[in-house]
GROMACS .gro file of C-alpha atoms in nm:
model
  340
    1MET     CA    1   5.827  -9.042   9.798
    2ARG     CA    2   5.927  -9.056   9.433
    3PRO     CA    3   5.709  -9.259   9.197
    4LEU     CA    4   5.797  -9.610   9.085
    5VAL     CA    5   5.752  -9.790   8.754
    6ARG     CA    6   5.716 -10.156   8.665
    7THR     CA    7   6.029 -10.305   8.514
    8ALA     CA    8   5.813 -10.363   8.204
    9ALA     CA    9   5.860  -9.989   8.137
   10LEU     CA   10   6.209 -10.087   8.021
   11SER     CA   11   6.096 -10.375   7.800
   12GLY     CA   12   6.325 -10.399   7.501
   13TYR     CA   13   6.596 -10.192   7.667
   14VAL     CA   14   6.861 -10.464   7.676
   15GLU     CA   15   6.785 -10.575   7.320
   16LEU     CA   16   6.802 -10.219   7.187
   17CYS     CA   17   7.131 -10.147   7.364
   18ARG     CA   18   7.291 -10.455   7.215
   19SER     CA   19   7.159 -10.377   6.868
   20LEU     CA   20   7.325 -10.035   6.895
   21GLY     CA   21   7.654 -10.184   7.015
   22ILE     CA   22   7.649 -10.068   7.377
   23ASP     CA   23   7.659 -10.272   7.699
   24PRO     CA   24   7.343 -10.214   7.906
   25GLN     CA   25   7.475 -10.347   8.239
   26PRO     CA   26   7.719 -10.063   8.325
   27LEU     CA   27   7.456  -9.807   8.228
   28MET     CA   28   7.197  -9.972   8.451
   29LYS     CA   29   7.449 -10.002   8.734
   30HIS     CA   30   7.532  -9.632   8.707
   31VAL     CA   31   7.173  -9.542   8.807
   32GLY     CA   32   7.143  -9.813   9.073
   33LEU     CA   33   6.961 -10.075   8.863
   34ASP     CA   34   7.051 -10.420   8.734
   35THR     CA   35   6.960 -10.589   8.407
   36ALA     CA   36   6.862 -10.903   8.600
   37ALA     CA   37   6.565 -10.713   8.744
   38LEU     CA   38   6.418 -10.673   8.396
   39THR     CA   39   6.350 -11.045   8.360
   40ILE     CA   40   6.043 -11.008   8.585
   41GLN     CA   41   5.809 -10.747   8.440
   42ASP     CA   42   5.597 -10.691   8.751
   43ARG     CA   43   5.874 -10.571   8.980
   44TRP     CA   44   5.879 -10.202   9.072
   45ILE     CA   45   6.186  -9.984   9.034
   46SER     CA   46   6.269  -9.615   9.075
   47GLY     CA   47   6.098  -9.409   8.807
   48ALA     CA   48   6.375  -9.150   8.818
   49ALA     CA   49   6.637  -9.420   8.764
   50ALA     CA   50   6.446  -9.555   8.464
   51VAL     CA   51   6.431  -9.205   8.312
   52GLN     CA   52   6.800  -9.143   8.382
   53VAL     CA   53   6.916  -9.466   8.222
   54LEU     CA   54   6.729  -9.381   7.900
   55GLU     CA   55   6.901  -9.041   7.881
   56LEU     CA   56   7.239  -9.197   7.956
   57SER     CA   57   7.185  -9.467   7.694
   58ALA     CA   58   7.087  -9.213   7.428
   59ALA     CA   59   7.404  -9.015   7.497
   60THR     CA   60   7.627  -9.324   7.506
   61SER     CA   61   7.487  -9.470   7.184
   62GLY     CA   62   7.475  -9.137   7.003
   63HIS     CA   63   7.109  -9.194   6.912
   64GLU     CA   64   6.875  -8.907   7.000
   65ASP     CA   65   6.585  -9.130   6.895
   66PHE     CA   66   6.660  -9.394   7.161
   67GLY     CA   67   6.316  -9.369   7.326
   68VAL     CA   68   6.124  -9.400   6.999
   69ARG     CA   69   6.340  -9.695   6.892
   70MET     CA   70   6.270  -9.864   7.223
   71ALA     CA   71   5.894  -9.828   7.173
   72GLU     CA   72   5.928 -10.048   6.865
   73PHE     CA   73   6.004 -10.338   7.101
   74ARG     CA   74   5.687 -10.280   7.303
   75ARG     CA   75   5.386 -10.508   7.301
   76PHE     CA   76   5.039 -10.445   7.437
   77SER     CA   77   5.102 -10.713   7.700
   78ASN     CA   78   5.383 -10.501   7.847
   79LEU     CA   79   5.109 -10.309   8.031
   80GLY     CA   80   5.077 -10.611   8.258
   81PRO     CA   81   4.757 -10.765   8.393
   82ILE     CA   82   4.550 -10.456   8.311
   83SER     CA   83   4.610 -10.523   7.940
   84LEU     CA   84   4.381 -10.827   7.960
   85VAL     CA   85   4.095 -10.604   8.073
   86VAL     CA   86   4.159 -10.304   7.849
   87ARG     CA   87   4.180 -10.532   7.548
   88GLU     CA   88   3.813 -10.632   7.590
   89GLU     CA   89   3.663 -10.283   7.627
   90PRO     CA   90   3.404 -10.226   7.351
   91ASP     CA   91   3.528  -9.895   7.212
   92VAL     CA   92   3.835  -9.674   7.210
   93ARG     CA   93   3.691  -9.428   7.462
   94SER     CA   94   3.625  -9.686   7.732
   95ALA     CA   95   3.953  -9.869   7.666
   96LEU     CA   96   4.163  -9.552   7.680
   97GLY     CA   97   3.968  -9.423   7.980
   98LEU     CA   98   4.031  -9.742   8.176
   99LEU     CA   99   4.399  -9.731   8.086
  100ILE     CA  100   4.434  -9.372   8.207
  101ARG     CA  101   4.231  -9.415   8.528
  102HIS     CA  102   4.443  -9.709   8.636
  103GLN     CA  103   4.782  -9.601   8.505
  104HIS     CA  104   4.914  -9.623   8.862
  105MET     CA  105   4.890 -10.003   8.826
  106TYR     CA  106   5.171 -10.008   8.572
  107ASN     CA  107   5.352  -9.671   8.591
  108GLU     CA  108   5.337  -9.414   8.872
  109VAL     CA  109   5.543  -9.164   8.672
  110LEU     CA  110   5.286  -9.119   8.395
  111ASP     CA  111   5.041  -8.830   8.417
  112THR     CA  112   4.816  -8.878   8.114
  113ARG     CA  113   4.505  -8.671   8.048
  114LEU     CA  114   4.243  -8.695   7.775
  115SER     CA  115   4.037  -8.391   7.674
  116GLU     CA  116   3.786  -8.316   7.398
  117GLY     CA  117   3.679  -8.001   7.221
  118ASP     CA  118   3.584  -7.873   6.874
  119GLY     CA  119   3.568  -8.225   6.740
  120LEU     CA  120   3.920  -8.309   6.853
  121ALA     CA  121   4.059  -8.537   7.122
  122THR     CA  122   4.390  -8.448   7.288
  123LEU     CA  123   4.597  -8.700   7.481
  124LYS     CA  124   4.851  -8.505   7.687
  125VAL     CA  125   5.136  -8.705   7.838
  126GLY     CA  126   5.331  -8.571   8.136
  127LEU     CA  127   5.587  -8.723   8.371
  128ARG     CA  128   5.581  -8.681   8.750
  129LEU     CA  129   5.935  -8.736   8.872
  130GLY     CA  130   5.951  -8.533   9.192
  131GLU     CA  131   6.254  -8.341   9.070
  132ALA     CA  132   6.380  -8.156   8.764
  133MET     CA  133   6.570  -8.378   8.521
  134GLN     CA  134   6.612  -8.439   8.151
  135ALA     CA  135   6.334  -8.672   8.035
  136ARG     CA  136   6.327  -8.641   7.656
  137GLN     CA  137   6.373  -9.014   7.596
  138ALA     CA  138   6.112  -9.120   7.851
  139THR     CA  139   5.865  -8.870   7.706
  140GLU     CA  140   5.919  -8.995   7.352
  141LEU     CA  141   5.895  -9.356   7.469
  142ALA     CA  142   5.564  -9.288   7.645
  143ILE     CA  143   5.408  -9.108   7.351
  144ALA     CA  144   5.532  -9.367   7.102
  145ALA     CA  145   5.387  -9.640   7.326
  146TYR     CA  146   5.047  -9.463   7.340
  147HIS     CA  147   5.060  -9.417   6.963
  148ARG     CA  148   5.106  -9.794   6.921
  149ILE     CA  149   4.824  -9.865   7.167
  150LEU     CA  150   4.585  -9.639   6.975
  151ARG     CA  151   4.677  -9.822   6.658
  152ASP     CA  152   4.604 -10.150   6.833
  153PHE     CA  153   4.260 -10.016   6.929
  154ARG     CA  154   4.188  -9.895   6.574
  155HIS     CA  155   4.400 -10.055   6.300
  156ALA     CA  156   4.760 -10.062   6.182
  157GLN     CA  157   4.706  -9.785   5.925
  158TRP     CA  158   4.547  -9.540   6.171
  159GLN     CA  159   4.718  -9.203   6.203
  160PRO     CA  160   4.646  -8.914   6.443
  161LEU     CA  161   4.623  -8.556   6.323
  162SER     CA  162   4.947  -8.470   6.498
  163VAL     CA  163   5.205  -8.593   6.747
  164TRP     CA  164   5.357  -8.303   6.943
  165PHE     CA  165   5.675  -8.271   7.144
  166ARG     CA  166   5.781  -7.967   7.344
  167HIS     CA  167   6.152  -8.027   7.287
  168PRO     CA  168   6.343  -7.944   6.966
  169ALA     CA  169   6.372  -8.188   6.678
  170PRO     CA  170   6.670  -8.424   6.668
  171ALA     CA  171   6.931  -8.387   6.398
  172ASP     CA  172   6.791  -8.694   6.223
  173ILE     CA  173   6.411  -8.736   6.234
  174SER     CA  174   6.392  -9.049   6.018
  175THR     CA  175   6.302  -9.276   6.312
  176HIS     CA  176   6.029  -9.035   6.424
  177ARG     CA  177   5.894  -9.027   6.069
  178ARG     CA  178   5.891  -9.406   6.062
  179ALA     CA  179   5.703  -9.421   6.391
  180PHE     CA  180   5.462  -9.129   6.351
  181GLY     CA  181   5.461  -9.045   5.980
  182THR     CA  182   5.447  -8.681   5.875
  183THR     CA  183   5.229  -8.587   6.173
  184VAL     CA  184   5.519  -8.539   6.415
  185GLU     CA  185   5.602  -8.181   6.519
  186PHE     CA  186   5.855  -8.036   6.763
  187ASP     CA  187   5.881  -7.717   6.972
  188ARG     CA  188   5.507  -7.732   7.038
  189GLU     CA  189   5.301  -7.635   7.345
  190PHE     CA  190   5.274  -7.980   7.503
  191ASP     CA  191   5.374  -8.344   7.466
  192GLY     CA  192   5.092  -8.553   7.330
  193ILE     CA  193   4.873  -8.682   7.050
  194VAL     CA  194   4.584  -8.502   6.876
  195PHE     CA  195   4.321  -8.696   6.680
  196TYR     CA  196   3.956  -8.674   6.580
  197ALA     CA  197   3.716  -8.716   6.872
  198ASP     CA  198   3.508  -8.949   6.654
  199ASP     CA  199   3.790  -9.202   6.684
  200LEU     CA  200   3.696  -9.243   7.050
  201GLN     CA  201   3.359  -9.383   6.943
  202ALA     CA  202   3.516  -9.641   6.712
  203PRO     CA  203   3.493 -10.009   6.812
  204ASN     CA  204   3.802 -10.150   6.982
  205ALA     CA  205   3.950 -10.376   6.713
  206MET     CA  206   4.093 -10.616   6.974
  207ALA     CA  207   3.775 -10.668   7.178
  208ASP     CA  208   3.577 -10.989   7.205
  209PRO     CA  209   3.234 -10.904   7.356
  210LEU     CA  210   3.199 -11.252   7.502
  211LEU     CA  211   3.511 -11.208   7.711
  212ARG     CA  212   3.437 -10.864   7.858
  213GLU     CA  213   3.243 -10.988   8.162
  214TYR     CA  214   3.515 -11.239   8.248
  215ALA     CA  215   3.780 -10.971   8.201
  216HIS     CA  216   3.603 -10.736   8.444
  217GLN     CA  217   3.565 -11.011   8.703
  218TYR     CA  218   3.938 -11.071   8.675
  219PHE     CA  219   4.009 -10.699   8.700
  220GLU     CA  220   3.810 -10.666   9.022
  221ALA     CA  221   4.030 -10.936   9.170
  222ILE     CA  222   4.362 -10.777   9.068
  223ALA     CA  223   4.284 -10.405   9.089
  224VAL     CA  224   4.494 -10.226   9.348
  225PRO     CA  225   4.427  -9.892   9.518
  226ARG     CA  226   4.617  -9.589   9.390
  227ASP     CA  227   4.803  -9.542   9.715
  228THR     CA  228   5.039  -9.824   9.805
  229THR     CA  229   5.200  -9.827  10.148
  230ALA     CA  230   5.557  -9.728  10.219
  231ALA     CA  231   5.625 -10.088  10.322
  232ASP     CA  232   5.501 -10.211   9.983
  233ARG     CA  233   5.732  -9.972   9.800
  234VAL     CA  234   6.033 -10.062  10.014
  235ARG     CA  235   5.962 -10.433   9.979
  236GLU     CA  236   5.953 -10.406   9.599
  237LEU     CA  237   6.280 -10.212   9.592
  238ILE     CA  238   6.452 -10.459   9.826
  239GLU     CA  239   6.365 -10.743   9.590
  240VAL     CA  240   6.510 -10.554   9.295
  241LEU     CA  241   6.824 -10.435   9.475
  242LEU     CA  242   6.924 -10.760   9.645
  243PRO     CA  243   7.096 -10.913   9.339
  244THR     CA  244   7.297 -10.595   9.284
  245GLY     CA  245   7.474 -10.629   9.620
  246ARG     CA  246   7.374 -10.270   9.702
  247CYS     CA  247   7.055 -10.326   9.896
  248SER     CA  248   7.082 -10.073  10.176
  249ILE     CA  249   6.837  -9.833  10.332
  250GLU     CA  250   7.044  -9.552  10.182
  251GLN     CA  251   6.998  -9.691   9.831
  252VAL     CA  252   6.626  -9.748   9.888
  253ALA     CA  253   6.591  -9.392  10.019
  254ARG     CA  254   6.769  -9.254   9.712
  255SER     CA  255   6.537  -9.451   9.483
  256LEU     CA  256   6.236  -9.304   9.664
  257GLY     CA  257   6.379  -8.952   9.668
  258VAL     CA  258   6.387  -8.917  10.046
  259ASP     CA  259   6.639  -8.955  10.326
  260ARG     CA  260   6.680  -9.266  10.541
  261ARG     CA  261   6.506  -9.108  10.838
  262THR     CA  262   6.193  -9.058  10.626
  263VAL     CA  263   6.199  -9.423  10.525
  264HIS     CA  264   6.235  -9.527  10.890
  265ARG     CA  265   5.946  -9.302  10.990
  266HIS     CA  266   5.710  -9.435  10.721
  267LEU     CA  267   5.796  -9.796  10.802
  268ALA     CA  268   5.752  -9.740  11.175
  269SER     CA  269   5.399  -9.614  11.115
  270SER     CA  270   5.312  -9.956  10.973
  271GLY     CA  271   5.497 -10.149  11.243
  272GLU     CA  272   5.791 -10.241  11.020
  273THR     CA  273   6.162 -10.168  11.004
  274PHE     CA  274   6.399 -10.187  10.711
  275SER     CA  275   6.573 -10.485  10.870
  276SER     CA  276   6.246 -10.672  10.920
  277LEU     CA  277   6.142 -10.617  10.558
  278LEU     CA  278   6.487 -10.713  10.430
  279ASN     CA  279   6.484 -11.033  10.631
  280ALA     CA  280   6.124 -11.121  10.536
  281THR     CA  281   6.197 -11.064  10.167
  282ARG     CA  282   6.512 -11.273  10.181
  283THR     CA  283   6.327 -11.552  10.358
  284HIS     CA  284   6.048 -11.553  10.100
  285LEU     CA  285   6.293 -11.558   9.809
  286ALA     CA  286   6.520 -11.815   9.974
  287GLU     CA  287   6.234 -12.064   9.992
  288GLN     CA  288   6.172 -12.022   9.619
  289PHE     CA  289   6.537 -12.031   9.514
  290VAL     CA  290   6.661 -12.316   9.732
  291ALA     CA  291   6.365 -12.533   9.631
  292ASN     CA  292   6.485 -12.506   9.270
  293PRO     CA  293   6.757 -12.769   9.223
  294ARG     CA  294   6.882 -12.596   8.908
  295ARG     CA  295   7.014 -12.301   9.109
  296SER     CA  296   7.348 -12.344   9.279
  297LEU     CA  297   7.381 -12.224   9.638
  298THR     CA  298   7.650 -11.979   9.529
  299GLU     CA  299   7.410 -11.829   9.276
  300ILE     CA  300   7.136 -11.806   9.539
  301SER     CA  301   7.375 -11.638   9.780
  302ASP     CA  302   7.447 -11.371   9.517
  303LEU     CA  303   7.078 -11.324   9.433
  304LEU     CA  304   7.000 -11.263   9.799
  305GLY     CA  305   7.275 -11.005   9.832
  306PHE     CA  306   7.521 -11.196  10.050
  307SER     CA  307   7.892 -11.129  10.006
  308SER     CA  308   7.985 -11.492  10.064
  309LEU     CA  309   7.830 -11.838  10.056
  310SER     CA  310   7.928 -11.894  10.420
  311GLY     CA  311   7.737 -11.581  10.523
  312PHE     CA  312   7.430 -11.700  10.337
  313SER     CA  313   7.455 -12.047  10.493
  314ARG     CA  314   7.476 -11.904  10.846
  315TRP     CA  315   7.174 -11.679  10.783
  316PHE     CA  316   6.976 -11.964  10.631
  317ARG     CA  317   7.041 -12.191  10.930
  318GLU     CA  318   6.923 -11.916  11.165
  319GLN     CA  319   6.600 -11.876  10.968
  320PHE     CA  320   6.517 -12.236  10.881
  321GLY     CA  321   6.697 -12.442  11.146
  322CYS     CA  322   6.912 -12.636  10.899
  323SER     CA  323   7.158 -12.584  10.617
  324PRO     CA  324   7.025 -12.489  10.272
  325ARG     CA  325   7.155 -12.818  10.133
  326ALA     CA  326   6.967 -13.019  10.397
  327TRP     CA  327   6.653 -12.808  10.344
  328ARG     CA  328   6.668 -12.870   9.970
  329SER     CA  329   6.716 -13.242  10.020
  330ALA     CA  330   6.423 -13.263  10.259
  331ARG     CA  331   6.208 -13.049  10.031
  332SER     CA  332   6.276 -13.285   9.743
  333ARG     CA  333   6.129 -13.562   9.961
  334GLN     CA  334   5.835 -13.332  10.047
  335GLN     CA  335   5.926 -13.342  10.416
  336LEU     CA  336   6.093 -13.037  10.565
  337PRO     CA  337   6.300 -13.086  10.885
  338HIS     CA  338   6.154 -12.923  11.193
  339GLN     CA  339   6.321 -12.607  11.319
  340ASP     CA  340   6.493 -12.624  11.656
   0.00000   0.00000   0.00000
């Protein structure tokens, strides 16, 4: 199955699009995504779709530097929970090593490798997409993000020896110069960053030694294995696709880069079906949404992917034994009605 990325990989996307005078929603919709999904950073979406929307946005806006511009919106916290642990590593080597070893926790597309030799350290950044596609913007975004992270580890004035890209230079390299200085080069052998190996020994400027033990205890609690189950992947995609009104097994299969029969087969091996996961996800979300009095039932119906409020109401009664309005009223009194 194709790799997924956290929605945080597109942090700043909406803001950048609007600053460049383009509407992000149609572009997201074109690749099967929705801007509403970006409000929750820890959801997982198709990595290929994220790469495609960056290329489409660069072409639509007329800015070949779209990916580098987007990196300017990034914050260290966009890495998610792992950022709290990496921040407290004592030196650059251990911080960068932890980030690379556990990159699957925040981005399954990234294939980052660190090597050393002749006094130099080389951070090579690759993308695993499962198919051939244009990925210039995603590559530049990833390298610009790593460049900012290394600066966070060291200091704001730190510069590598060189920042390399395999693709040709854009017509206007002013944004790249602003981001990377004079170290940026194009048409090189790989995509990555080269710097002195001694920098790996430097203290991590963000670290607080007193917090490291607590950070590692937290990390042990939140660390996830590299291989997530097919059911986990499908569940994440269902949650993202529901508000778009296009949550089907065909759409999920396209996001994962397989056909629907493959999805069925993987789910069957874990005792699940697409329908069971869809219903379980809707039930879980319905409890959260209906309990919030600020959300209208019409809005909730849309968020759960129903074409009409009446359809949502019928489904809700089947699941909970009462109407959503009655459930909300009872919940507000902290006493849910019993199901029939």
